[in-house]
Amino acid sequence: QQPVQSPQAVILREGEDAVINCSSSKALYSVHWYRQKHGEAPVFLMILLKGGEQKGHEKISASFNEKKQQSSLYLTASQLSYSGTYFCGTEPDFGNEKLTFGTGTRLTIIP
Amino acid sequence: NAGVMQNPRHLVRRRGQEARLRCSPMKGHSHVYWYRQLPEEGLKFMVYLQKENIIDESGMPKERFSAEFPKEGPSILRIQQVVRGDSAAYFCASSPPQAYGYTFGSGTRLTVV
């Protein structure tokens, strides 16, 4: 079953913060985050494994709450280059390595 | 280290023809995945392959679609007797065996006229 992302779309001014959520109805082994710009391939951002860890680098970080089967992506002090559609990809608890991607969140950063 | 190579980038086929999409995974990646994406929509899983094995084809339509990943050469997604509804972007991704992120190819945009 496809994970649900929220919000569906968000518009921010440069420098503002954003949070994108991803919820699954199934127990999860891992959650992946990808960003896709228009007409391009999705690009891997990070992976979070079962265990509730938080990962990140610079101004993009994420958390994974395995009890709630939820993950959140945090973008701090957004830059114009952050614009794009963000997808979470979930892997079921038994870790069969096939990802099911979420509905997507379109992020637009304006100057 | 070349990334995931997909070709062709754009493919135009008339209804009823066959479309053949190729994907060469990154060096060292043994897992290949195919996804379909319609405009302004998400990525829909089609098939997951390892060398000479189809691991999961639960997202593949039962008819007209097939995929392979031979011992030598690229993975191939084949669509026979294409229809207008097959028009989409088809992305291939690869990963190593452990829990790593996918590396996606640039995709093949299939247009059926």
Coordinates of C-alpha atoms in Angstrom, one line a residue:
Chain A
Q1 CA 0.0 0.0 0.0
Q2 CA 1.3 3.4 -1.0
P3 CA 2.6 5.7 1.9
V4 CA 0.8 9.0 2.2
Q5 CA 2.8 12.2 2.2
S6 CA 1.7 15.6 3.5
P7 CA 1.5 18.3 2.6
Q8 CA 0.8 17.7 -1.1
A9 CA 2.4 21.0 -2.0
V10 CA 4.1 23.9 -0.2
I11 CA 5.4 27.3 -1.2
L12 CA 8.2 28.9 0.8
R13 CA 10.3 32.0 0.7
E14 CA 14.0 31.4 0.6
G15 CA 15.3 31.0 4.1
E16 CA 12.1 29.5 5.6
D17 CA 11.9 26.0 7.0
A18 CA 9.7 23.1 5.8
V19 CA 8.6 19.7 7.2
I20 CA 7.4 16.9 4.9
N21 CA 5.7 13.9 6.4
C22 CA 5.4 10.3 5.2
S23 CA 3.0 7.8 6.8
S24 CA 2.6 4.1 6.2
S25 CA 0.0 1.6 7.3
K26 CA 2.5 -1.2 7.4
A27 CA 5.4 -1.9 9.7
L28 CA 8.6 -0.6 8.1
Y29 CA 12.2 -1.7 7.8
S30 CA 13.5 1.4 6.1
V31 CA 12.4 4.8 4.7
H32 CA 14.2 6.5 1.9
W33 CA 13.9 10.1 0.8
Y34 CA 14.4 11.3 -2.8
R35 CA 14.1 14.7 -4.6
Q36 CA 13.0 15.0 -8.2
K37 CA 13.3 18.1 -10.3
H38 CA 11.0 18.6 -13.3
G39 CA 12.0 16.4 -16.2
E40 CA 14.9 14.7 -14.3
A41 CA 15.5 11.5 -12.4
P42 CA 14.9 11.2 -8.7
V43 CA 18.0 11.8 -6.6
F44 CA 18.7 9.9 -3.4
L45 CA 18.8 12.1 -0.3
M46 CA 19.0 9.7 2.7
I47 CA 17.9 6.3 4.1
L48 CA 16.7 5.7 7.7
L49 CA 16.6 2.2 9.1
K50 CA 14.4 0.6 11.7
G51 CA 15.6 1.8 15.0
G52 CA 14.2 5.3 15.1
E53 CA 17.5 7.1 14.1
Q54 CA 17.7 10.6 12.8
K55 CA 20.0 11.4 10.0
G56 CA 21.0 14.4 8.1
H57 CA 23.6 16.6 6.6
E58 CA 23.8 20.4 6.6
K59 CA 20.3 21.7 6.4
I60 CA 18.4 18.6 5.4
S61 CA 17.6 16.0 8.0
A62 CA 15.1 13.3 8.7
S63 CA 13.6 11.2 11.5
F64 CA 11.9 7.8 11.5
N65 CA 9.4 6.8 14.2
E66 CA 9.0 3.1 13.7
K67 CA 6.2 2.8 16.3
K68 CA 4.0 5.2 14.3
Q69 CA 5.4 4.1 10.9
Q70 CA 6.1 7.7 10.1
S71 CA 9.1 9.6 8.8
S72 CA 9.6 13.4 8.5
L73 CA 12.0 15.3 6.3
Y74 CA 13.2 18.6 7.7
L75 CA 14.5 21.4 5.4
T76 CA 16.1 24.3 7.3
A77 CA 16.8 27.7 5.8
S78 CA 15.6 26.6 2.4
Q79 CA 17.5 27.5 -0.7
L80 CA 16.2 28.0 -4.2
S81 CA 17.9 24.7 -5.2
Y82 CA 15.6 22.8 -2.8
S83 CA 12.7 23.2 -5.2
G84 CA 11.3 20.0 -6.6
T85 CA 9.1 17.1 -5.7
Y86 CA 10.0 15.0 -2.7
F87 CA 9.2 11.4 -2.5
C88 CA 9.5 9.0 0.4
G89 CA 10.0 5.3 -0.4
T90 CA 9.2 2.6 2.1
E91 CA 10.5 -0.9 2.5
P92 CA 8.3 -3.4 4.5
D93 CA 9.5 -4.8 7.8
F94 CA 10.9 -8.0 6.3
G95 CA 13.3 -5.9 4.1
N96 CA 12.6 -7.3 0.7
E97 CA 14.3 -4.3 -0.8
K98 CA 11.5 -3.2 -3.1
L99 CA 10.5 0.4 -2.4
T100 CA 6.9 1.7 -2.6
F101 CA 7.0 5.4 -3.2
G102 CA 4.7 7.9 -1.6
T103 CA 2.3 10.4 -3.3
G104 CA 4.9 13.2 -3.4
T105 CA 5.2 16.7 -2.0
R106 CA 5.9 19.5 -4.4
L107 CA 8.1 22.2 -2.8
T108 CA 8.5 25.6 -4.4
I109 CA 11.0 28.0 -3.1
I110 CA 10.6 31.7 -4.1
P111 CA 13.2 34.4 -3.7
Chain B
N1 CA 32.2 5.6 -12.2
A2 CA 29.3 5.8 -14.7
G3 CA 25.8 6.0 -13.2
V4 CA 22.8 4.0 -14.2
M5 CA 22.6 4.2 -18.0
Q6 CA 19.2 4.1 -19.7
N7 CA 18.6 4.2 -23.4
P8 CA 17.0 5.5 -25.4
R9 CA 16.2 8.8 -23.7
H10 CA 13.1 9.3 -25.9
L11 CA 11.2 6.6 -27.8
V12 CA 8.3 7.1 -30.1
R13 CA 6.3 4.1 -31.2
R14 CA 3.1 3.7 -33.2
R15 CA 0.2 1.7 -31.6
G16 CA 0.8 -2.0 -32.0
Q17 CA 4.6 -1.8 -32.2
E18 CA 7.1 -3.1 -29.7
A19 CA 9.1 -0.9 -27.3
R20 CA 12.4 -2.1 -25.9
L21 CA 13.9 -0.1 -23.0
R22 CA 17.5 -0.8 -21.8
C23 CA 19.1 -0.3 -18.4
S24 CA 22.7 -0.8 -17.4
P25 CA 23.1 -0.7 -13.6
M26 CA 26.0 1.0 -11.8
K27 CA 29.1 -1.1 -11.5
G28 CA 28.8 -3.3 -8.4
H29 CA 25.0 -3.1 -8.2
S30 CA 23.3 -6.4 -8.6
H31 CA 19.7 -5.3 -8.0
V32 CA 17.6 -3.6 -10.8
Y33 CA 14.2 -2.0 -10.4
W34 CA 11.9 -0.6 -13.0
Y35 CA 9.3 2.1 -12.2
R36 CA 6.7 3.9 -14.4
Q37 CA 5.8 7.6 -13.9
L38 CA 3.0 9.4 -15.5
P39 CA 3.1 13.3 -15.7
E40 CA 2.7 15.0 -12.4
E41 CA 2.3 11.6 -10.6
G42 CA 4.5 9.4 -8.4
L43 CA 6.7 6.4 -9.2
K44 CA 4.8 3.1 -9.6
F45 CA 6.8 -0.1 -9.1
M46 CA 6.8 -2.5 -11.9
V47 CA 9.5 -5.2 -11.4
Y48 CA 12.6 -6.0 -9.3
L49 CA 15.3 -8.2 -10.8
Q50 CA 18.7 -9.7 -10.0
K51 CA 21.0 -11.3 -12.5
E52 CA 19.0 -14.0 -14.4
N53 CA 16.1 -13.8 -11.8
I54 CA 12.9 -12.0 -11.5
I55 CA 12.4 -11.3 -7.8
D56 CA 9.2 -9.4 -7.7
E57 CA 7.0 -8.6 -10.7
S58 CA 3.8 -7.7 -8.8
G59 CA 3.6 -4.3 -10.5
M60 CA 3.9 -5.6 -14.1
P61 CA 0.7 -5.8 -16.2
K62 CA 0.0 -9.5 -16.9
E63 CA -0.1 -9.0 -20.6
R64 CA 2.3 -7.4 -23.1
F65 CA 5.0 -6.5 -20.5
S66 CA 8.1 -8.5 -19.8
A67 CA 11.5 -7.8 -18.2
E68 CA 14.8 -9.6 -18.0
F69 CA 18.3 -9.1 -16.6
P70 CA 20.6 -11.6 -18.3
K71 CA 23.9 -12.8 -17.1
E72 CA 25.6 -10.6 -19.6
G73 CA 24.3 -7.2 -20.8
P74 CA 21.7 -4.7 -19.7
S75 CA 18.3 -5.2 -18.2
I76 CA 15.5 -5.0 -20.8
L77 CA 11.9 -3.9 -20.3
R78 CA 9.8 -5.0 -23.3
I79 CA 6.4 -3.8 -24.1
Q80 CA 4.6 -5.5 -26.9
Q81 CA 1.8 -4.1 -29.0
V82 CA 2.0 -0.7 -27.3
V83 CA -1.2 1.3 -26.7
R84 CA -1.6 5.1 -26.0
G85 CA -1.9 4.3 -22.2
D86 CA 1.7 3.0 -22.2
S87 CA 3.0 6.6 -22.8
A88 CA 5.0 7.5 -19.7
A89 CA 8.5 7.9 -18.3
Y90 CA 10.1 4.6 -17.4
F91 CA 12.9 4.8 -14.8
C92 CA 15.4 2.1 -14.0
A93 CA 17.2 2.1 -10.6
S94 CA 19.9 0.0 -9.2
S95 CA 21.3 -0.7 -5.8
P96 CA 23.9 -3.0 -4.1
P97 CA 22.6 -5.9 -2.0
Q98 CA 22.5 -4.2 1.3
A99 CA 20.2 -1.4 2.5
Y100 CA 21.4 1.4 0.3
G101 CA 19.6 4.1 -1.6
Y102 CA 18.7 3.6 -5.2
T103 CA 20.6 5.3 -8.0
F104 CA 18.2 6.2 -10.8
G105 CA 18.8 6.4 -14.5
S106 CA 17.7 9.4 -16.5
G107 CA 14.7 7.5 -17.7
T108 CA 13.1 6.7 -21.1
R109 CA 10.2 8.8 -22.2
L110 CA 7.9 6.6 -24.3
T111 CA 5.4 8.2 -26.5
V112 CA 2.8 6.1 -28.3
V113 CA 1.2 7.8 -31.3

